[in-house]
PDB file of C-alpha atoms in Angstrom:
ATOM      1  CA  UNK A   1     116.324  92.566 117.023  1.00 74.00           C
ATOM      2  CA  UNK A   2     114.436  91.683 113.878  1.00 78.00           C
ATOM      3  CA  UNK A   3     116.075  89.274 111.427  1.00 93.00           C
ATOM      4  CA  UNK A   4     114.362  88.954 108.080  1.00 97.00           C
ATOM      5  CA  UNK A   5     115.221  86.556 105.303  1.00 97.00           C
ATOM      6  CA  UNK A   6     117.646  87.646 102.615  1.00 98.00           C
ATOM      7  CA  UNK A   7     114.853  87.765 100.056  1.00 98.00           C
ATOM      8  CA  UNK A   8     112.700  89.941 102.309  1.00 98.00           C
ATOM      9  CA  UNK A   9     115.573  92.385 102.842  1.00 98.00           C
ATOM     10  CA  UNK A  10     116.198  92.526  99.089  1.00 98.00           C
ATOM     11  CA  UNK A  11     112.525  93.381  98.649  1.00 98.00           C
ATOM     12  CA  UNK A  12     112.792  96.163 101.227  1.00 98.00           C
ATOM     13  CA  UNK A  13     115.867  97.570  99.449  1.00 98.00           C
ATOM     14  CA  UNK A  14     114.028  97.619  96.151  1.00 98.00           C
ATOM     15  CA  UNK A  15     111.027  99.341  97.724  1.00 98.00           C
ATOM     16  CA  UNK A  16     113.403 101.907  99.207  1.00 98.00           C
ATOM     17  CA  UNK A  17     114.901 102.607  95.780  1.00 98.00           C
ATOM     18  CA  UNK A  18     111.449 102.989  94.272  1.00 98.00           C
ATOM     19  CA  UNK A  19     110.468 105.500  96.952  1.00 98.00           C
ATOM     20  CA  UNK A  20     113.742 107.390  96.537  1.00 98.00           C
ATOM     21  CA  UNK A  21     113.079 107.907  92.823  1.00 98.00           C
ATOM     22  CA  UNK A  22     109.489 108.985  93.511  1.00 98.00           C
ATOM     23  CA  UNK A  23     110.536 111.384  96.278  1.00 98.00           C
ATOM     24  CA  UNK A  24     113.253 113.077  94.267  1.00 98.00           C
ATOM     25  CA  UNK A  25     111.063 113.370  91.183  1.00 98.00           C
ATOM     26  CA  UNK A  26     108.308 115.016  93.247  1.00 98.00           C
ATOM     27  CA  UNK A  27     110.775 117.344  94.953  1.00 98.00           C
ATOM     28  CA  UNK A  28     112.650 118.278  91.783  1.00 98.00           C
ATOM     29  CA  UNK A  29     115.921 118.229  93.737  1.00 98.00           C
ATOM     30  CA  UNK A  30     117.986 115.951  95.931  1.00 98.00           C
ATOM     31  CA  UNK A  31     120.684 113.306  95.817  1.00 98.00           C
ATOM     32  CA  UNK A  32     119.906 110.024  94.068  1.00 98.00           C
ATOM     33  CA  UNK A  33     123.403 108.561  93.587  1.00 98.00           C
ATOM     34  CA  UNK A  34     124.456 108.103  97.198  1.00 98.00           C
ATOM     35  CA  UNK A  35     120.911 107.411  98.386  1.00 98.00           C
ATOM     36  CA  UNK A  36     120.605 104.462  96.010  1.00 98.00           C
ATOM     37  CA  UNK A  37     124.061 103.130  96.875  1.00 98.00           C
ATOM     38  CA  UNK A  38     123.346 102.789 100.600  1.00 98.00           C
ATOM     39  CA  UNK A  39     119.921 101.087 100.527  1.00 98.00           C
ATOM     40  CA  UNK A  40     121.279  97.578 101.053  1.00 98.00           C
ATOM     41  CA  UNK A  41     123.572  98.789 103.836  1.00 98.00           C
ATOM     42  CA  UNK A  42     120.587 100.257 105.689  1.00 98.00           C
ATOM     43  CA  UNK A  43     118.070  97.471 105.110  1.00 98.00           C
ATOM     44  CA  UNK A  44     120.583  94.786 106.127  1.00 98.00           C
ATOM     45  CA  UNK A  45     121.480  96.722 109.255  1.00 98.00           C
ATOM     46  CA  UNK A  46     117.948  97.300 110.505  1.00 98.00           C
ATOM     47  CA  UNK A  47     116.517  93.936 109.470  1.00 98.00           C
ATOM     48  CA  UNK A  48     119.530  91.604 109.506  1.00 98.00           C
ATOM     49  CA  UNK A  49     119.401  90.780 113.206  1.00 97.00           C
ATOM     50  CA  UNK A  50     122.196  93.051 114.470  1.00 97.00           C
ATOM     51  CA  UNK A  51     120.456  96.371 115.150  1.00 98.00           C
ATOM     52  CA  UNK A  52     118.386  96.632 118.315  1.00 97.00           C
ATOM     53  CA  UNK A  53     115.265  98.780 117.977  1.00 97.00           C
ATOM     54  CA  UNK A  54     111.608  98.657 118.915  1.00 96.00           C
ATOM     55  CA  UNK A  55     109.300  99.341 115.935  1.00 96.00           C
ATOM     56  CA  UNK A  56     106.675 100.551 118.399  1.00 96.00           C
ATOM     57  CA  UNK A  57     108.977 102.945 120.249  1.00 97.00           C
ATOM     58  CA  UNK A  58     111.697 104.871 118.364  1.00 97.00           C
ATOM     59  CA  UNK A  59     112.969 106.219 121.709  1.00 97.00           C
ATOM     60  CA  UNK A  60     113.247 102.897 123.553  1.00 97.00           C
ATOM     61  CA  UNK A  61     115.899 103.176 126.259  1.00 95.00           C
ATOM     62  CA  UNK A  62     118.254 100.414 125.152  1.00 96.00           C
ATOM     63  CA  UNK A  63     117.939 100.995 121.413  1.00 98.00           C
ATOM     64  CA  UNK A  64     120.995 101.047 119.213  1.00 98.00           C
ATOM     65  CA  UNK A  65     121.692 104.419 117.615  1.00 98.00           C
ATOM     66  CA  UNK A  66     122.148 105.135 113.921  1.00 98.00           C
ATOM     67  CA  UNK A  67     123.678 108.333 112.554  1.00 98.00           C
ATOM     68  CA  UNK A  68     123.462 109.194 108.861  1.00 98.00           C
ATOM     69  CA  UNK A  69     126.605 111.272 108.679  1.00 98.00           C
ATOM     70  CA  UNK A  70     126.199 111.721 104.913  1.00 98.00           C
ATOM     71  CA  UNK A  71     122.989 113.591 105.565  1.00 98.00           C
ATOM     72  CA  UNK A  72     122.304 114.521 101.941  1.00 98.00           C
ATOM     73  CA  UNK A  73     121.286 110.875 101.452  1.00 98.00           C
ATOM     74  CA  UNK A  74     118.288 111.388 103.725  1.00 98.00           C
ATOM     75  CA  UNK A  75     115.855 109.979 101.111  1.00 98.00           C
ATOM     76  CA  UNK A  76     117.274 106.496 101.750  1.00 98.00           C
ATOM     77  CA  UNK A  77     116.760 106.881 105.498  1.00 98.00           C
ATOM     78  CA  UNK A  78     113.256 108.288 105.041  1.00 98.00           C
ATOM     79  CA  UNK A  79     112.359 105.345 102.812  1.00 98.00           C
ATOM     80  CA  UNK A  80     113.612 102.947 105.490  1.00 98.00           C
ATOM     81  CA  UNK A  81     111.769 104.705 108.321  1.00 98.00           C
ATOM     82  CA  UNK A  82     108.615 104.654 106.227  1.00 98.00           C
ATOM     83  CA  UNK A  83     108.918 100.881 105.957  1.00 96.00           C
ATOM     84  CA  UNK A  84     109.213 100.626 109.743  1.00 97.00           C
ATOM     85  CA  UNK A  85     106.153 102.819 110.111  1.00 96.00           C
ATOM     86  CA  UNK A  86     107.746 105.866 111.707  1.00 97.00           C
ATOM     87  CA  UNK A  87     106.941 108.005 108.646  1.00 97.00           C
ATOM     88  CA  UNK A  88     103.645 107.835 106.786  1.00 96.00           C
ATOM     89  CA  UNK A  89     104.316 106.692 103.228  1.00 94.00           C
ATOM     90  CA  UNK A  90     102.093 109.505 101.927  1.00 96.00           C
ATOM     91  CA  UNK A  91     104.483 112.008 103.544  1.00 97.00           C
ATOM     92  CA  UNK A  92     107.360 110.916 101.300  1.00 98.00           C
ATOM     93  CA  UNK A  93     105.915 112.939  98.407  1.00 97.00           C
ATOM     94  CA  UNK A  94     106.473 116.086 100.491  1.00 98.00           C
ATOM     95  CA  UNK A  95     110.270 115.765 100.575  1.00 98.00           C
ATOM     96  CA  UNK A  96     111.958 119.188 100.540  1.00 97.00           C
ATOM     97  CA  UNK A  97     108.638 121.027 100.414  1.00 97.00           C
ATOM     98  CA  UNK A  98     107.690 123.978 102.578  1.00 94.00           C
ATOM     99  CA  UNK A  99     106.277 122.804 105.899  1.00 93.00           C
ATOM    100  CA  UNK A 100     107.222 119.149 105.413  1.00 96.00           C
ATOM    101  CA  UNK A 101     108.879 117.171 108.196  1.00 97.00           C
ATOM    102  CA  UNK A 102     111.179 115.694 105.527  1.00 98.00           C
ATOM    103  CA  UNK A 103     113.908 118.252 105.082  1.00 96.00           C
ATOM    104  CA  UNK A 104     116.678 117.826 102.508  1.00 97.00           C
ATOM    105  CA  UNK A 105     118.843 116.673 105.406  1.00 98.00           C
ATOM    106  CA  UNK A 106     117.637 114.725 108.476  1.00 97.00           C
ATOM    107  CA  UNK A 107     116.074 116.774 111.285  1.00 97.00           C
ATOM    108  CA  UNK A 108     115.872 114.944 114.615  1.00 97.00           C
ATOM    109  CA  UNK A 109     113.246 117.392 115.909  1.00 97.00           C
ATOM    110  CA  UNK A 110     110.784 116.455 113.181  1.00 96.00           C
ATOM    111  CA  UNK A 111     111.146 112.752 112.360  1.00 97.00           C
ATOM    112  CA  UNK A 112     110.966 109.755 114.736  1.00 97.00           C
ATOM    113  CA  UNK A 113     113.950 107.442 114.425  1.00 97.00           C
ATOM    114  CA  UNK A 114     116.449 110.166 113.550  1.00 98.00           C
ATOM    115  CA  UNK A 115     118.954 110.522 116.386  1.00 98.00           C
ATOM    116  CA  UNK A 116     120.935 113.499 115.106  1.00 97.00           C
ATOM    117  CA  UNK A 117     120.397 116.325 112.618  1.00 98.00           C
ATOM    118  CA  UNK A 118     123.147 115.957 110.022  1.00 98.00           C
ATOM    119  CA  UNK A 119     124.206 117.578 106.786  1.00 93.00           C
ATOM    120  CA  UNK A 120     127.565 119.245 107.331  1.00 95.00           C
ATOM    121  CA  UNK A 121     129.858 116.435 106.247  1.00 97.00           C
ATOM    122  CA  UNK A 122     132.546 115.016 108.507  1.00 97.00           C
ATOM    123  CA  UNK A 123     130.729 115.501 111.804  1.00 98.00           C
ATOM    124  CA  UNK A 124     128.830 112.230 112.218  1.00 98.00           C
ATOM    125  CA  UNK A 125     131.706 110.134 113.541  1.00 98.00           C
ATOM    126  CA  UNK A 126     132.510 112.758 116.188  1.00 98.00           C
ATOM    127  CA  UNK A 127     128.885 112.736 117.324  1.00 98.00           C
ATOM    128  CA  UNK A 128     128.892 108.952 117.243  1.00 98.00           C
ATOM    129  CA  UNK A 129     131.981 108.875 119.451  1.00 98.00           C
ATOM    130  CA  UNK A 130     130.297 111.126 122.000  1.00 98.00           C
ATOM    131  CA  UNK A 131     127.169 108.982 122.035  1.00 98.00           C
ATOM    132  CA  UNK A 132     129.112 105.716 122.271  1.00 98.00           C
ATOM    133  CA  UNK A 133     131.293 107.060 125.077  1.00 98.00           C
ATOM    134  CA  UNK A 134     128.288 108.357 127.033  1.00 98.00           C
ATOM    135  CA  UNK A 135     126.443 105.054 126.629  1.00 98.00           C
ATOM    136  CA  UNK A 136     129.466 103.129 127.919  1.00 98.00           C
ATOM    137  CA  UNK A 137     129.631 105.407 130.950  1.00 97.00           C
ATOM    138  CA  UNK A 138     125.931 104.800 131.621  1.00 97.00           C
ATOM    139  CA  UNK A 139     125.661 101.094 130.839  1.00 97.00           C
ATOM    140  CA  UNK A 140     129.227  99.743 130.841  1.00 95.00           C
ATOM    141  CA  UNK A 141     129.295  96.327 129.112  1.00 92.00           C
ATOM    142  CA  UNK A 142     125.584  96.496 128.285  1.00 96.00           C
ATOM    143  CA  UNK A 143     125.919  99.756 126.369  1.00 98.00           C
ATOM    144  CA  UNK A 144     123.876  99.992 123.161  1.00 98.00           C
ATOM    145  CA  UNK A 145     125.803 100.202 119.922  1.00 98.00           C
ATOM    146  CA  UNK A 146     126.235 103.280 117.748  1.00 98.00           C
ATOM    147  CA  UNK A 147     126.421 102.916 113.957  1.00 98.00           C
ATOM    148  CA  UNK A 148     127.639 105.797 111.788  1.00 99.00           C
ATOM    149  CA  UNK A 149     127.266 105.758 107.992  1.00 99.00           C
ATOM    150  CA  UNK A 150     129.719 107.953 106.101  1.00 98.00           C
ATOM    151  CA  UNK A 151     130.543 108.472 102.444  1.00 98.00           C
ATOM    152  CA  UNK A 152     134.037 107.841 101.093  1.00 97.00           C
ATOM    153  CA  UNK A 153     134.168 111.400  99.799  1.00 97.00           C
ATOM    154  CA  UNK A 154     133.134 112.617 103.232  1.00 97.00           C
ATOM    155  CA  UNK A 155     136.091 111.018 104.980  1.00 97.00           C
ATOM    156  CA  UNK A 156     138.379 113.519 103.289  1.00 97.00           C
ATOM    157  CA  UNK A 157     137.275 115.759 106.176  1.00 97.00           C
ATOM    158  CA  UNK A 158     139.983 116.021 108.835  1.00 97.00           C
ATOM    159  CA  UNK A 159     137.470 115.878 111.680  1.00 98.00           C
ATOM    160  CA  UNK A 160     136.767 112.244 110.811  1.00 98.00           C
ATOM    161  CA  UNK A 161     140.315 111.289 111.727  1.00 98.00           C
ATOM    162  CA  UNK A 162     140.289 113.298 114.952  1.00 98.00           C
ATOM    163  CA  UNK A 163     137.199 111.296 115.908  1.00 98.00           C
ATOM    164  CA  UNK A 164     138.962 108.067 114.977  1.00 98.00           C
ATOM    165  CA  UNK A 165     141.763 108.928 117.417  1.00 98.00           C
ATOM    166  CA  UNK A 166     139.170 109.540 120.143  1.00 98.00           C
ATOM    167  CA  UNK A 167     137.417 106.236 119.429  1.00 98.00           C
ATOM    168  CA  UNK A 168     140.590 104.216 119.905  1.00 97.00           C
ATOM    169  CA  UNK A 169     141.751 106.204 122.933  1.00 98.00           C
ATOM    170  CA  UNK A 170     138.518 105.466 124.806  1.00 98.00           C
ATOM    171  CA  UNK A 171     138.221 101.946 123.377  1.00 97.00           C
ATOM    172  CA  UNK A 172     134.742 102.510 121.986  1.00 98.00           C
ATOM    173  CA  UNK A 173     133.969  98.893 121.148  1.00 98.00           C
ATOM    174  CA  UNK A 174     130.301  99.843 120.798  1.00 98.00           C
ATOM    175  CA  UNK A 175     131.074 102.133 117.832  1.00 98.00           C
ATOM    176  CA  UNK A 176     130.725 100.807 114.273  1.00 99.00           C
ATOM    177  CA  UNK A 177     131.648 103.148 111.437  1.00 98.00           C
ATOM    178  CA  UNK A 178     130.405 102.200 107.969  1.00 99.00           C
ATOM    179  CA  UNK A 179     131.874 103.730 104.822  1.00 98.00           C
ATOM    180  CA  UNK A 180     129.668 103.703 101.731  1.00 98.00           C
ATOM    181  CA  UNK A 181     132.579 103.220  99.347  1.00 98.00           C
ATOM    182  CA  UNK A 182     131.039 104.029  95.949  1.00 98.00           C
ATOM    183  CA  UNK A 183     134.251 105.791  94.845  1.00 97.00           C
ATOM    184  CA  UNK A 184     132.467 108.910  93.559  1.00 97.00           C
ATOM    185  CA  UNK A 185     131.628 112.326  94.987  1.00 97.00           C
ATOM    186  CA  UNK A 186     130.085 115.484  93.569  1.00 95.00           C
ATOM    187  CA  UNK A 187     133.309 116.548  91.818  1.00 95.00           C
ATOM    188  CA  UNK A 188     134.118 113.151  90.335  1.00 96.00           C
ATOM    189  CA  UNK A 189     136.181 110.142  91.352  1.00 97.00           C
ATOM    190  CA  UNK A 190     137.255 110.222  95.004  1.00 96.00           C
ATOM    191  CA  UNK A 191     140.815 109.285  94.080  1.00 95.00           C
ATOM    192  CA  UNK A 192     141.010 112.155  91.593  1.00 96.00           C
ATOM    193  CA  UNK A 193     139.620 114.722  94.015  1.00 95.00           C
ATOM    194  CA  UNK A 194     141.856 113.968  97.006  1.00 93.00           C
ATOM    195  CA  UNK A 195     143.722 110.727  96.334  1.00 87.00           C
ATOM    196  CA  UNK A 196     142.002 108.899  99.184  1.00 89.00           C
ATOM    197  CA  UNK A 197     142.888 105.219  98.922  1.00 91.00           C
ATOM    198  CA  UNK A 198     143.672 102.290 101.253  1.00 96.00           C
ATOM    199  CA  UNK A 199     140.744 103.309 103.455  1.00 97.00           C
ATOM    200  CA  UNK A 200     140.724 100.070 105.439  1.00 97.00           C
ATOM    201  CA  UNK A 201     144.445 100.359 106.172  1.00 97.00           C
ATOM    202  CA  UNK A 202     144.003 103.959 107.273  1.00 97.00           C
ATOM    203  CA  UNK A 203     141.312 103.080 109.805  1.00 98.00           C
ATOM    204  CA  UNK A 204     143.356 100.073 110.965  1.00 98.00           C
ATOM    205  CA  UNK A 205     146.306 102.381 111.609  1.00 98.00           C
ATOM    206  CA  UNK A 206     144.024 104.437 113.870  1.00 98.00           C
ATOM    207  CA  UNK A 207     143.257 101.338 115.950  1.00 98.00           C
ATOM    208  CA  UNK A 208     140.011 100.157 114.340  1.00 98.00           C
ATOM    209  CA  UNK A 209     139.130  96.595 113.470  1.00 98.00           C
ATOM    210  CA  UNK A 210     138.487  96.872 109.737  1.00 98.00           C
ATOM    211  CA  UNK A 211     136.108  94.671 107.770  1.00 98.00           C
ATOM    212  CA  UNK A 212     135.261  94.774 104.061  1.00 98.00           C
ATOM    213  CA  UNK A 213     132.392  93.415 101.985  1.00 98.00           C
ATOM    214  CA  UNK A 214     130.247  93.927  98.912  1.00 98.00           C
ATOM    215  CA  UNK A 215     127.807  96.607 100.031  1.00 98.00           C
ATOM    216  CA  UNK A 216     125.040  95.101  97.894  1.00 98.00           C
ATOM    217  CA  UNK A 217     125.419  91.497  99.088  1.00 98.00           C
ATOM    218  CA  UNK A 218     122.727  91.100 101.740  1.00 98.00           C
ATOM    219  CA  UNK A 219     124.134  87.885 103.209  1.00 98.00           C
ATOM    220  CA  UNK A 220     127.631  89.369 103.417  1.00 98.00           C
ATOM    221  CA  UNK A 221     126.301  92.511 105.104  1.00 98.00           C
ATOM    222  CA  UNK A 222     124.247  90.538 107.630  1.00 98.00           C
ATOM    223  CA  UNK A 223     127.293  88.459 108.529  1.00 98.00           C
ATOM    224  CA  UNK A 224     129.705  91.381 108.750  1.00 98.00           C
ATOM    225  CA  UNK A 225     127.436  93.279 111.152  1.00 98.00           C
ATOM    226  CA  UNK A 226     127.370  90.242 113.442  1.00 97.00           C
ATOM    227  CA  UNK A 227     131.150  90.012 113.316  1.00 98.00           C
ATOM    228  CA  UNK A 228     131.435  93.732 114.088  1.00 98.00           C
ATOM    229  CA  UNK A 229     129.419  93.354 117.277  1.00 97.00           C
ATOM    230  CA  UNK A 230     131.839  90.903 118.891  1.00 97.00           C
ATOM    231  CA  UNK A 231     135.011  92.972 118.506  1.00 97.00           C
ATOM    232  CA  UNK A 232     136.887  94.468 121.462  1.00 97.00           C
ATOM    233  CA  UNK A 233     137.681  97.727 119.665  1.00 98.00           C
ATOM    234  CA  UNK A 234     135.928 100.261 117.400  1.00 98.00           C
ATOM    235  CA  UNK A 235     135.076  98.852 113.992  1.00 98.00           C
ATOM    236  CA  UNK A 236     135.109 100.269 110.484  1.00 98.00           C
ATOM    237  CA  UNK A 237     133.148  98.422 107.794  1.00 98.00           C
ATOM    238  CA  UNK A 238     134.198  99.308 104.273  1.00 98.00           C
ATOM    239  CA  UNK A 239     131.163  98.514 102.098  1.00 98.00           C
ATOM    240  CA  UNK A 240     132.031  98.542  98.393  1.00 98.00           C
ATOM    241  CA  UNK A 241     129.019  99.914  96.512  1.00 98.00           C
ATOM    242  CA  UNK A 242     127.852 101.320  93.191  1.00 98.00           C
ATOM    243  CA  UNK A 243     126.682 104.910  93.125  1.00 98.00           C
ATOM    244  CA  UNK A 244     123.147 105.010  91.701  1.00 98.00           C
ATOM    245  CA  UNK A 245     122.697 101.256  92.248  1.00 98.00           C
ATOM    246  CA  UNK A 246     119.612  99.807  90.592  1.00 98.00           C
ATOM    247  CA  UNK A 247     119.113 102.425  87.884  1.00 98.00           C
ATOM    248  CA  UNK A 248     121.219 101.730  84.803  1.00 98.00           C
ATOM    249  CA  UNK A 249     121.750 105.310  83.636  1.00 98.00           C
ATOM    250  CA  UNK A 250     122.656 106.493  87.144  1.00 98.00           C
ATOM    251  CA  UNK A 251     125.111 103.747  88.052  1.00 98.00           C
ATOM    252  CA  UNK A 252     128.737 104.891  88.444  1.00 98.00           C
ATOM    253  CA  UNK A 253     127.871 108.385  87.215  1.00 97.00           C
ATOM    254  CA  UNK A 254     129.122 111.273  89.371  1.00 97.00           C
ATOM    255  CA  UNK A 255     126.674 113.546  87.533  1.00 97.00           C
ATOM    256  CA  UNK A 256     123.826 111.870  89.408  1.00 98.00           C
ATOM    257  CA  UNK A 257     125.238 112.857  92.786  1.00 98.00           C
ATOM    258  CA  UNK A 258     122.784 115.707  93.266  1.00 97.00           C
ATOM    259  CA  UNK A 259     120.383 115.858  90.317  1.00 97.00           C
ATOM    260  CA  UNK A 260     116.750 114.752  90.561  1.00 98.00           C
ATOM    261  CA  UNK A 261     115.247 112.697  87.722  1.00 98.00           C
ATOM    262  CA  UNK A 262     112.672 114.411  85.514  1.00 98.00           C
ATOM    263  CA  UNK A 263     109.413 112.654  84.667  1.00 98.00           C
ATOM    264  CA  UNK A 264     110.808 110.705  81.725  1.00 98.00           C
ATOM    265  CA  UNK A 265     113.901 109.627  83.660  1.00 98.00           C
ATOM    266  CA  UNK A 266     111.810 108.693  86.706  1.00 98.00           C
ATOM    267  CA  UNK A 267     109.549 106.575  84.528  1.00 98.00           C
ATOM    268  CA  UNK A 268     112.549 104.687  83.128  1.00 98.00           C
ATOM    269  CA  UNK A 269     114.102 104.257  86.569  1.00 98.00           C
ATOM    270  CA  UNK A 270     110.870 102.949  88.093  1.00 98.00           C
ATOM    271  CA  UNK A 271     110.427 100.562  85.188  1.00 98.00           C
ATOM    272  CA  UNK A 272     113.904  99.147  85.812  1.00 98.00           C
ATOM    273  CA  UNK A 273     113.014  98.728  89.491  1.00 98.00           C
ATOM    274  CA  UNK A 274     109.959  96.698  88.586  1.00 97.00           C
ATOM    275  CA  UNK A 275     107.167  99.260  88.873  1.00 95.00           C
TER     276      UNK A 275
END
């Protein structure tokens, strides 16, 4: 497991946001809001000392597994994998283009480091449960961990809660669900769309250990992942985030859920990110 300093992880997050803006501007389509909100969650996970992976071998036997259930936020994952070296940085400009390995949603047959092809929302936790259960059958107490990142809008899907029942029933203590709680989805505020509140209490009622933190506080994220790994039951981390984090005119704006920045907007965004 690699554990970088807080400042180094912040730098990685900023580089991810820069690459997200560049990718989406080049593609002319995509999802900036949720991609920007989850950068700190991802960078802290992979480089905060709690996620086991081999930078030289994305298929190492005892690696932990990560599933991006909110697959439309693939640009954030691509930016992270580029930092690791599993995607050439020059390839990022080909996002969503014909023949590119970087589809609008993650494709596990094309990109190293992607465990599961995702995109249809609500399915990632079910897949994560299957993986976690299989790994426990194979390795018992030494089973690798499975992390699943979902959006708060996504968990309006009923399948999520069926998976939660399964996780508790089979005591999947190697399963960590993370909710990117930015409170917005494509149609507006999550509470207005489906009245989904008390997320932590809901997961707790399904038998999960629930933890909450600021999803942009690197130190808090590093610590909460370490706490999650020592629980004797499945875990749900509720990470409170800002949609469009890092770009002033995108922050807390549902309209930036799935709209790519034009050249002028990209220039402003990159300037704010220090380019």
